[in-house]
Coordinates of C-alpha atoms (C1' of nucleotides) in Angstrom, one line a residue:
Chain A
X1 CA -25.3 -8.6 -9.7
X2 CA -21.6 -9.7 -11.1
X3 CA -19.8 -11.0 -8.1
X4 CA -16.4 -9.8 -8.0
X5 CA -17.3 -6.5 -10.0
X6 CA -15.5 -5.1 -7.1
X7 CA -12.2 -6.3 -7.8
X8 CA -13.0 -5.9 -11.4
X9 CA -13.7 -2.2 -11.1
X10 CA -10.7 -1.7 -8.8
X11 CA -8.3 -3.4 -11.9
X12 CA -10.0 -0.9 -14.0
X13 CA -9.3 2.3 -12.1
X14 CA -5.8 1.8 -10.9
X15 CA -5.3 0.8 -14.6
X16 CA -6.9 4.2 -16.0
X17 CA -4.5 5.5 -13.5
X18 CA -1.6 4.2 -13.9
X19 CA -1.7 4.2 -17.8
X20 CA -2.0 7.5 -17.7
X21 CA -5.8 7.7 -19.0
X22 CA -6.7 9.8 -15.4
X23 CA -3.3 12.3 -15.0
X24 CA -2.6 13.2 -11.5
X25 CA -4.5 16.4 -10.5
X26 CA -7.2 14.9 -12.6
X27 CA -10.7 14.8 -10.7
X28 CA -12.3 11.1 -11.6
X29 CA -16.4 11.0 -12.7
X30 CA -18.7 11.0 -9.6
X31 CA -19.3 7.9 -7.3
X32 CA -22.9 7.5 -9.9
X33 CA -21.5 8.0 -12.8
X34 CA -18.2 5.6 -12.6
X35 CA -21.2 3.1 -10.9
X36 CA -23.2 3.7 -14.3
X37 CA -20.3 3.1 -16.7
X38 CA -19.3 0.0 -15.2
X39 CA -22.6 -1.0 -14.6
X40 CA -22.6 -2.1 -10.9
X41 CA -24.0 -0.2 -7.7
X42 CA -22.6 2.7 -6.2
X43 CA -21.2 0.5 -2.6
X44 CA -19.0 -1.4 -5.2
X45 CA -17.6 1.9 -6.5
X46 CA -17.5 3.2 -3.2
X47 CA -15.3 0.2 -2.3
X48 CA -13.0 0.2 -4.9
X49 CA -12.2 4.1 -4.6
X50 CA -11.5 3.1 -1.0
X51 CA -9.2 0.7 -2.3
X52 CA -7.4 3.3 -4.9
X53 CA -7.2 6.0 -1.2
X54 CA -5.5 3.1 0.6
X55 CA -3.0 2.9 -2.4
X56 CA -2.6 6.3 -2.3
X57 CA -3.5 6.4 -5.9
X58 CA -6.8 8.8 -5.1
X59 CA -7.7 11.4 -2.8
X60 CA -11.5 12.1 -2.1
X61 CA -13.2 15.1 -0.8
X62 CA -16.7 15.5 0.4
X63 CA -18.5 17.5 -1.8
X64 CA -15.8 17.6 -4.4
X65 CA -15.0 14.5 -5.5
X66 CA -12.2 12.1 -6.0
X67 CA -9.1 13.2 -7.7
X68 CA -5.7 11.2 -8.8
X69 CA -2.6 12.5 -6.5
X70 CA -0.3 9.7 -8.0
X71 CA 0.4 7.5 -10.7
X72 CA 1.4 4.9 -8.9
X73 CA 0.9 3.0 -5.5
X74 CA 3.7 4.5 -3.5
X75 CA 4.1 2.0 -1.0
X76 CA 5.1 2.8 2.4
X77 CA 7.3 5.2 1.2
X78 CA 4.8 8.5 1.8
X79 CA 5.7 11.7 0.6
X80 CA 7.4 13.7 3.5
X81 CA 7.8 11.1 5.6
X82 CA 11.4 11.2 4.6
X83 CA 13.9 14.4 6.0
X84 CA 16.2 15.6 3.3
X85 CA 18.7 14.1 5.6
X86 CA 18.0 10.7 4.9
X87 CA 17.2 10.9 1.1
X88 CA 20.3 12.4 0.5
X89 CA 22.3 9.8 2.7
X90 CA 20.3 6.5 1.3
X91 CA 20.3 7.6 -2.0
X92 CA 24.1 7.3 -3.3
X93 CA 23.7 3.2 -1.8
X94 CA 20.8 2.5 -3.8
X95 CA 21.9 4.7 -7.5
X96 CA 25.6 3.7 -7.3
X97 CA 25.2 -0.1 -7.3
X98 CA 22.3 0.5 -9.6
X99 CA 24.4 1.9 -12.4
X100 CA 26.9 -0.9 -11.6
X101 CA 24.3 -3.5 -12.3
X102 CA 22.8 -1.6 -14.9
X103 CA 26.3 -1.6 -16.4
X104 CA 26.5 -5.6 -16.7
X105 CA 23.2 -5.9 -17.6
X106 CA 22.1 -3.3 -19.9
X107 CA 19.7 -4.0 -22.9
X108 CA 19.8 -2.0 -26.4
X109 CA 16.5 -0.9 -25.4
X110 CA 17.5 1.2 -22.2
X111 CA 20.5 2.0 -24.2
X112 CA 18.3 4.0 -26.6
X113 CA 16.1 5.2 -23.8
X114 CA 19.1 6.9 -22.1
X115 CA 21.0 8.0 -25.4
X116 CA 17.3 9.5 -26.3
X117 CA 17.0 11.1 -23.2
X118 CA 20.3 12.9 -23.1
X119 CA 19.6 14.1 -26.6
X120 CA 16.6 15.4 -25.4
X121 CA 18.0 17.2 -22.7
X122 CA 20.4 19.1 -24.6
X123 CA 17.7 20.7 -26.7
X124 CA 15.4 21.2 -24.0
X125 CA 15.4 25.1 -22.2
X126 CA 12.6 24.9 -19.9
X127 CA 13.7 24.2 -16.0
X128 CA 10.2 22.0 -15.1
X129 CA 11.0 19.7 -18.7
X130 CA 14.6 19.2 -17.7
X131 CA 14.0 18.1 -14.5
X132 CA 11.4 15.5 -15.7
X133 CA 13.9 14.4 -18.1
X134 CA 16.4 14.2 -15.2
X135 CA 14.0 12.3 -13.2
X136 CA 13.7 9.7 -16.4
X137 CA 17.4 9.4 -17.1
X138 CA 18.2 8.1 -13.3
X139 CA 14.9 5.8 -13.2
X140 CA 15.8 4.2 -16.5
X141 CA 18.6 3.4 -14.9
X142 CA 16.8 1.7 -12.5
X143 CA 15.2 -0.1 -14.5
X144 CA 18.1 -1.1 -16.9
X145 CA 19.6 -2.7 -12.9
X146 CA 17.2 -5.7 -13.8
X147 CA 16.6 -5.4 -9.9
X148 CA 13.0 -4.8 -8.8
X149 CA 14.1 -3.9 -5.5
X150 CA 16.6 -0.9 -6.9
X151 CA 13.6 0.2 -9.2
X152 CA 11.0 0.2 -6.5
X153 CA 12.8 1.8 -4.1
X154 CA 14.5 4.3 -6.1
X155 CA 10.7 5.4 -7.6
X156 CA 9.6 6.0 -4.0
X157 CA 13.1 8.1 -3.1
X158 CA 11.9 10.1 -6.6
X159 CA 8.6 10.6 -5.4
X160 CA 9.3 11.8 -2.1
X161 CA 11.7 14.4 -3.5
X162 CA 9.7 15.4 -6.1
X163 CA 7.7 17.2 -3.4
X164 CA 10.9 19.7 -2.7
X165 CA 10.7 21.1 -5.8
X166 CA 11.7 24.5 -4.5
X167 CA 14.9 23.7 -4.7
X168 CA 14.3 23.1 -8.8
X169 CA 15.5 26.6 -10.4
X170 CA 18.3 26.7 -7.9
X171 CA 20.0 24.3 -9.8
X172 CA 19.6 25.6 -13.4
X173 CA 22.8 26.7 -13.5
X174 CA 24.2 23.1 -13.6
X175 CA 22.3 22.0 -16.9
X176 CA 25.7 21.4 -19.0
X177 CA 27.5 19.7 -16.2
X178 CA 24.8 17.6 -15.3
X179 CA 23.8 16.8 -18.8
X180 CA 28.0 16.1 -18.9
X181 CA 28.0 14.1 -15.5
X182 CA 25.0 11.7 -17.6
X183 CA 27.1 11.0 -20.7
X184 CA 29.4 10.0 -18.8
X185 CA 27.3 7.5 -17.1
X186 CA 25.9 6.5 -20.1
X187 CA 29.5 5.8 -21.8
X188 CA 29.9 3.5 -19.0
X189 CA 27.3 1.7 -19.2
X190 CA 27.4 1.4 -23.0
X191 CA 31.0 0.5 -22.2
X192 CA 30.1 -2.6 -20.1
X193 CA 31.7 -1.3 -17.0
X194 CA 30.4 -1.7 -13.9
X195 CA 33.4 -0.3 -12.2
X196 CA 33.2 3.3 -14.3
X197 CA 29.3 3.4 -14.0
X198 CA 29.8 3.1 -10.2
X199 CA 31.9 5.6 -10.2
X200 CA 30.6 8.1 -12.8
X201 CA 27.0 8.1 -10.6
X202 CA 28.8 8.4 -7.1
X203 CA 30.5 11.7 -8.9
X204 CA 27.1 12.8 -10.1
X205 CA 25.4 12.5 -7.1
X206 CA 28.3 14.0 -5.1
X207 CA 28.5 17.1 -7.7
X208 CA 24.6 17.6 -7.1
X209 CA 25.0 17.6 -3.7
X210 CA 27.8 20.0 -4.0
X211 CA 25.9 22.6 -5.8
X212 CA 22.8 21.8 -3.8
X213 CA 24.5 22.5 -0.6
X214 CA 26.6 25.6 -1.9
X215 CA 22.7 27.2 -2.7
X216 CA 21.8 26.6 0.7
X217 CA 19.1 24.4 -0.2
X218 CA 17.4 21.1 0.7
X219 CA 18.5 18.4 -2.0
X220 CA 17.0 17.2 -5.1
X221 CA 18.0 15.2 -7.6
Chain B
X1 CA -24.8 9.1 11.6
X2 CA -21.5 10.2 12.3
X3 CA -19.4 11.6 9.6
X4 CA -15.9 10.4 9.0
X5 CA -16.9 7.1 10.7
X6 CA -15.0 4.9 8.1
X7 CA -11.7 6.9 8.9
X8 CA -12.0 6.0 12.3
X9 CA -13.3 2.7 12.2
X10 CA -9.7 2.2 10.0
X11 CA -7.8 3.7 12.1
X12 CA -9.3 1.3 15.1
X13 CA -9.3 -1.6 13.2
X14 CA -5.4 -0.4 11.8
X15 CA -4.3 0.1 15.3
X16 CA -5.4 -3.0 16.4
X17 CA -3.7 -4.9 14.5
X18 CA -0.5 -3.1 14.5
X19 CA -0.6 -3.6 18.1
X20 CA -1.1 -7.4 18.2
X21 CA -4.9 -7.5 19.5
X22 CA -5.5 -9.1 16.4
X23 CA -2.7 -11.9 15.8
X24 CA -1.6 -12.7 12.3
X25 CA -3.4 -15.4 11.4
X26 CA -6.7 -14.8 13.7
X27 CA -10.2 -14.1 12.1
X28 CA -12.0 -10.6 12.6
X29 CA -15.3 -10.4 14.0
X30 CA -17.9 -10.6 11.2
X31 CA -18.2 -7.1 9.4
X32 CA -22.4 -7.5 10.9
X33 CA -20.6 -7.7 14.3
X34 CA -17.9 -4.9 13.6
X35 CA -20.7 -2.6 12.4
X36 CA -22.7 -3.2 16.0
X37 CA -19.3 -2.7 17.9
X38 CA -18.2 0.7 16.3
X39 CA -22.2 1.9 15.6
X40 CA -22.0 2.1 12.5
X41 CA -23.7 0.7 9.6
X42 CA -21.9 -2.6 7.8
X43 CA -21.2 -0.5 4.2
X44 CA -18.9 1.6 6.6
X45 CA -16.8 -1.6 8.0
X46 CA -16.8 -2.8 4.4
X47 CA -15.1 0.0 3.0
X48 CA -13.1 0.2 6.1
X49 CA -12.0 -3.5 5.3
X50 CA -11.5 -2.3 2.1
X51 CA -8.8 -0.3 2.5
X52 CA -7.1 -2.9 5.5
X53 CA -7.0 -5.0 2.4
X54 CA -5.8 -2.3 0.0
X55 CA -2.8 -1.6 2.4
X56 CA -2.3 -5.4 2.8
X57 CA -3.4 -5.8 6.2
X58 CA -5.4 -8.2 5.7
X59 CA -7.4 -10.5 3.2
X60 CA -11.5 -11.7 3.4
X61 CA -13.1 -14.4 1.9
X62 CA -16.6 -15.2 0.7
X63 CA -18.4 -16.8 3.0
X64 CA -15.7 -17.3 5.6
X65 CA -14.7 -13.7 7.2
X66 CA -11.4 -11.5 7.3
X67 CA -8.6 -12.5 8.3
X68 CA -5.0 -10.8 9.7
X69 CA -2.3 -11.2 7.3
X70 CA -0.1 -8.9 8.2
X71 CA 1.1 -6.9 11.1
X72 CA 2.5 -3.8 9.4
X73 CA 1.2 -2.0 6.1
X74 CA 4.2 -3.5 3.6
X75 CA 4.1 -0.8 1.4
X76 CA 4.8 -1.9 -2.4
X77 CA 7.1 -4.6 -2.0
X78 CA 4.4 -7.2 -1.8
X79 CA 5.6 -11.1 -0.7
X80 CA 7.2 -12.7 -3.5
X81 CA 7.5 -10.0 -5.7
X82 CA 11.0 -10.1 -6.0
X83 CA 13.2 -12.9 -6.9
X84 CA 15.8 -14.4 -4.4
X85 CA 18.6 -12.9 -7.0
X86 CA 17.3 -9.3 -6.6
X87 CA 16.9 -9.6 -2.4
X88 CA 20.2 -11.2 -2.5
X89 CA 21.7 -8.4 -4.5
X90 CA 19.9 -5.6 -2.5
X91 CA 20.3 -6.3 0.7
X92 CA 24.2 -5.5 1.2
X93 CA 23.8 -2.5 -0.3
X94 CA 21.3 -1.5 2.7
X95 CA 22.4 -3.4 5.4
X96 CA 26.3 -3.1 5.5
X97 CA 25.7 1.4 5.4
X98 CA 22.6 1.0 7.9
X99 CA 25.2 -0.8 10.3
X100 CA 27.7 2.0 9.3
X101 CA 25.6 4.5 10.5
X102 CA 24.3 2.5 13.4
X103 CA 27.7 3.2 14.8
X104 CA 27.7 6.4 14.8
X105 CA 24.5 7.4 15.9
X106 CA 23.9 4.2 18.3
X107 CA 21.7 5.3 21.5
X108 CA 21.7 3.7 24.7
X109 CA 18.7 2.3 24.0
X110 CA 19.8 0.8 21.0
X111 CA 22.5 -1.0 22.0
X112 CA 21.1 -2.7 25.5
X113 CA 18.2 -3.9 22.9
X114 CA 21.3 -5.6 20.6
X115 CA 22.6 -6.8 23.5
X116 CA 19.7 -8.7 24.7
X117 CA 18.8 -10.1 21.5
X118 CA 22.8 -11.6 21.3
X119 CA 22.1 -12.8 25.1
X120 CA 19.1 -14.3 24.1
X121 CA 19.8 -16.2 21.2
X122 CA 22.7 -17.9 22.8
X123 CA 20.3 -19.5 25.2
X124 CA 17.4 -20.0 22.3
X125 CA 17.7 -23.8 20.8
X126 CA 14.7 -23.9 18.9
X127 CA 15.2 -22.7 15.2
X128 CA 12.2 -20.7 14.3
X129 CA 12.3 -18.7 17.4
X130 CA 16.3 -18.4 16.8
X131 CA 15.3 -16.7 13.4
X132 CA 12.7 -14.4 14.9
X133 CA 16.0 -13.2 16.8
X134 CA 18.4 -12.6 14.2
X135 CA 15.4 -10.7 12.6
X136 CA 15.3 -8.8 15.5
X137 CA 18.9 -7.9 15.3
X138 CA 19.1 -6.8 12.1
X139 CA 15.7 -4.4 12.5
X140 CA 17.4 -3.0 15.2
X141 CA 20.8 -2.3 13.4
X142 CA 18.2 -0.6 10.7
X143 CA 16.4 1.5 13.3
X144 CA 19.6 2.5 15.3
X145 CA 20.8 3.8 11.8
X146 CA 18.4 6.4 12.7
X147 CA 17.6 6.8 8.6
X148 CA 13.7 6.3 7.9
X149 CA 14.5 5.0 4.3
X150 CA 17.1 2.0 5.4
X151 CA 14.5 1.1 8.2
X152 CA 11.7 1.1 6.0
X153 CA 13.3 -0.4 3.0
X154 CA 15.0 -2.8 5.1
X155 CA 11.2 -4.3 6.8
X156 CA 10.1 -4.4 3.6
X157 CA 13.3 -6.7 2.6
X158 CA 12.7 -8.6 5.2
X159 CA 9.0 -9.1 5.3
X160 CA 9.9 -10.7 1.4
X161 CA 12.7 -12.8 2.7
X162 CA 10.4 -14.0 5.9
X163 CA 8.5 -16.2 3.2
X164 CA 11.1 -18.1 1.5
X165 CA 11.1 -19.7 5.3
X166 CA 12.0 -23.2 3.5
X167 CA 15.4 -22.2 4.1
X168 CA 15.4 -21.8 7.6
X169 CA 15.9 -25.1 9.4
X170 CA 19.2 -25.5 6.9
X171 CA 21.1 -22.3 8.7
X172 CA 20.5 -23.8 12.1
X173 CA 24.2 -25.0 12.1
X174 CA 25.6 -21.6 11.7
X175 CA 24.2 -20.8 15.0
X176 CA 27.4 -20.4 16.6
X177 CA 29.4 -18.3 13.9
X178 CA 26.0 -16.2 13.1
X179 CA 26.3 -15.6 16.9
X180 CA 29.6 -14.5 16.5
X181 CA 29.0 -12.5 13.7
X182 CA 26.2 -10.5 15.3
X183 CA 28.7 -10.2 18.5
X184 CA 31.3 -8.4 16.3
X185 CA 28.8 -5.9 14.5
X186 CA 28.1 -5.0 18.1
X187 CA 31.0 -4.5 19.2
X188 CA 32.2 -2.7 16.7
X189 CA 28.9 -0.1 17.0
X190 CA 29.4 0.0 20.3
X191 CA 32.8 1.4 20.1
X192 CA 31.4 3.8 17.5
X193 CA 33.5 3.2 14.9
X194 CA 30.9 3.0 10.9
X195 CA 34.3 1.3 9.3
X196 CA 34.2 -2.0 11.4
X197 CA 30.4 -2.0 11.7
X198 CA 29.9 -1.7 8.1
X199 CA 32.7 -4.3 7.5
X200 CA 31.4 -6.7 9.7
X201 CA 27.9 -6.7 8.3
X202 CA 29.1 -7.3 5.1
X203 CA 31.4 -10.3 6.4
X204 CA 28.3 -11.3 8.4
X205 CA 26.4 -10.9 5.1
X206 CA 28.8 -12.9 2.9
X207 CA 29.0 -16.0 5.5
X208 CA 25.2 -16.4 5.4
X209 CA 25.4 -16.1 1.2
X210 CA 27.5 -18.4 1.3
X211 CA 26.3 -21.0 3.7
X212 CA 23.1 -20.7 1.9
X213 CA 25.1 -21.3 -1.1
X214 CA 27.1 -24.6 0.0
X215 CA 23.3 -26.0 1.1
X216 CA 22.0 -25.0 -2.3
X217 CA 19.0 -23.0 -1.2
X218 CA 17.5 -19.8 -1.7
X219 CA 18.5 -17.4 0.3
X220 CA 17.7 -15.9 3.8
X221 CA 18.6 -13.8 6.5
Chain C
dG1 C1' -21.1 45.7 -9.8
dG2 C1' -21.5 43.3 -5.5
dC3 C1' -23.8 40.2 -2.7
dG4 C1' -26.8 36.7 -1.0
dT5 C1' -29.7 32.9 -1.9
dG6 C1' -30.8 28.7 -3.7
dA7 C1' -30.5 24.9 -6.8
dA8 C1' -27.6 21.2 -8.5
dC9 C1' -24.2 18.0 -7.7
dC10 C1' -21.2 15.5 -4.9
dT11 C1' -19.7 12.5 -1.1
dG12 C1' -20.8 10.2 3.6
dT13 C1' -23.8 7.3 5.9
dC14 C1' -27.8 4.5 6.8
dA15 C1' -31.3 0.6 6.7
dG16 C1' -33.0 -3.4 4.7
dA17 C1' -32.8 -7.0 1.4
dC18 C1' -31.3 -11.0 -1.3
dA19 C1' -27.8 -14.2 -3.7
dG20 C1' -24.0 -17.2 -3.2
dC21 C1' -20.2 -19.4 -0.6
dC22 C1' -18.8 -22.1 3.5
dG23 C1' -18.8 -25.0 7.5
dT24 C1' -21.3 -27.9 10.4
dA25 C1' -24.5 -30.8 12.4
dC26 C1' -28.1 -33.8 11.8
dA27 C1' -30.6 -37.4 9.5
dC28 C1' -30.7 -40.9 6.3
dG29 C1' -29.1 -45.0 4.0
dC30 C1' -25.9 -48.7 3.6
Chain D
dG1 C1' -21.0 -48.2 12.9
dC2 C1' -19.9 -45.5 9.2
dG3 C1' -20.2 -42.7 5.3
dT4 C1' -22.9 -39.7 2.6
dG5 C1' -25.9 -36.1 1.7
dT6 C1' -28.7 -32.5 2.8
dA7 C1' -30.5 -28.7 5.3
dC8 C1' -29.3 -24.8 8.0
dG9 C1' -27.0 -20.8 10.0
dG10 C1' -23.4 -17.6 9.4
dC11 C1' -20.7 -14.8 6.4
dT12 C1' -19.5 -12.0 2.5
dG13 C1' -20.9 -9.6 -2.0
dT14 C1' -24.0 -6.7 -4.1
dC15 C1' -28.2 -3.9 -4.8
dT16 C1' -31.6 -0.3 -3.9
dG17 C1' -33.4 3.8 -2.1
dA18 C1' -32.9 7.4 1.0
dC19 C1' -31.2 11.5 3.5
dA20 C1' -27.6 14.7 5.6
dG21 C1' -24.1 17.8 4.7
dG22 C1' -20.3 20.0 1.9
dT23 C1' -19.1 22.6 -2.6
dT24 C1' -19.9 25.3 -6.6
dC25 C1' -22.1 28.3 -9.5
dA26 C1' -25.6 31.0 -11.5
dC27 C1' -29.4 33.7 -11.0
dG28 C1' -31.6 37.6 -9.2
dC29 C1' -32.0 41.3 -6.0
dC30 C1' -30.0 45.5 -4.1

DNA sequence: GGCGTGAACCTGTCAGACAGCCGTACACGC
DNA sequence: GCGTGTACGGCTGTCTGACAGGTTCACGCC
């Protein structure tokens, strides 16, 4: 009887899931066999899936079984909670001073990510693996802010409209200017300018919304 | 045996303390006594507790019992994750276009709330009760922006600046001008008008940056 | 082939038990 | 009188074994 195992197996799932090791959609081992593994009782494993639920990390069904529905611990921030409404209007003041900071801040590393990225995109055809790349270029920017608060929040804005992905296809049509509307982000950054970075997002976001609302459809990106 | 007691016994324990029955700060009954309360057995409290913890509601210890820590479920931005650069960096960029759109969608209700909290503090001497006020304002400002993600992102801020609380006693001289201040974010919501609100949040913003600055401490409200 | 039945597996809950931590109160020694 | 130590009761942490009820799938019957 280890005490503590339940922490310990905790750590160990939301680590399986967040690295990646369980993909979302993924169903996890039964409550006996994740309690034989680890080598504790089934109550412990019974807690700690509780624990990865209350994360929202794991969903469990009777019957069924558990399965990952996200990679991360969205925090407050639950999917749908949001209306399109407020997503679009928060989003500019969170990515606009992001790419500012991101601007005065920026490492070779992101650099390279972005550059990579953008590169990537260009080659790529497939709607679904252009909007993931998307999705990566604005949250390495995030990250580049060297503010926690930008990243964390901007990852739960993602997340929450990553769930109207009807409105993906629609906006096909805009691969070369948003792939154009990027570079130009990235120059800035690259550049050292807060100022042009600023600006180059607020004209992204603004041209998305553009095309968005010309479709008739709920936002995305 | 009911099924789908734990769900319920979370959502009673949750509602609870969301509503104040169980103070921050004040001890649960013993999971023995929880399980003979709710009729069920004690693995079903435990896993309830479980998740209470998971959602950071509140925090048990061996041999001692579980205690409230927090009021609200504060999603991923978890007390001192952030530094005092980040929060100082994010907040403008939430607060001054929550107070923007405060103005224009301001309700009734809104405003007689930001009207007693002004009338109130003038009369309130005692500092902590003083900052439990100007909290007060500025959650209101967020919620009368009528945008889910500013009032979310903005408790969250909050409930991470609420523990750098060594700062506190050093703003009670700005009493007057943060009186002021809050007076002329008012006003200007009141006459509807998102230009002056959002302008005199951020004056309101920059005064308190830089009184905290002059005293050399980290910052607050 | 279609359909129903049952077995296998899974989660949900229960009851009882014991180990280890924590605070307290009581008794002992100084 | 005072301080120390010890024993005790209460609490959490974990384990074991059991049963109910949902889900799935394969087997066998029609």
């Amino acid at each position: 009887m280890r005490v503590g195992a339940a922490e310990a197996v905790l750590a160990e799932l939301r680590g399986d899931i967040e690295a990646g090791l369980a993909p979302v959609g993924s169903k996890l081992p039964s409550e006996a066999a994740l309690a034989s593994r680890y080598e504790v009782s089934r109550s412990v494993v019974r807690e700690a899936l509780r624990s990865c639920a209350a994360l929202g990390l794991t969903e469990t069904h009777t019957g069924k079984g558990t399965f990952v529905v996200s990679a991360r611990v969205s925090g407050d921030l639950v999917l749908g909670r949001y209306s399109a409404r407020d997503l679009t209007e928060a989003r500019p003041h969170i990515e606009v001073p992001a790419a500012g900071l991101a601007a005065g801040r920026r490492s070779e590393d992101d650099l390279a990510t972005l550059r990579g990225i953008i590169a990537e995109s260009a080659l790529e055809d497939d709607p679904a693996a252009r909007v993931a790349l998307d999705a990566a270029f604005h949250s390495t920017i995030a990250t580049a802010s060297g503010n926690r608060v930008f990243e964390d929040v901007l990852a739960d804005l993602r997340e929450a409209l990553a769930h109207q992905s009807e409105t993906l296809n629609l906006l096909a049509d805009r691969q070369a200017a948003s792939d154009h509307e990027h570079r130009e982000i990235l120059d800035a950054i690259e550049a050292g300018s807060p100022e042009r970075a600023s600006a180059a997002m607020a004209r992204h976001l603004a041209a998305v919304d553009d095309a968005v609302e010309r479709l008739g459809a709920p936002p995305l990106m």
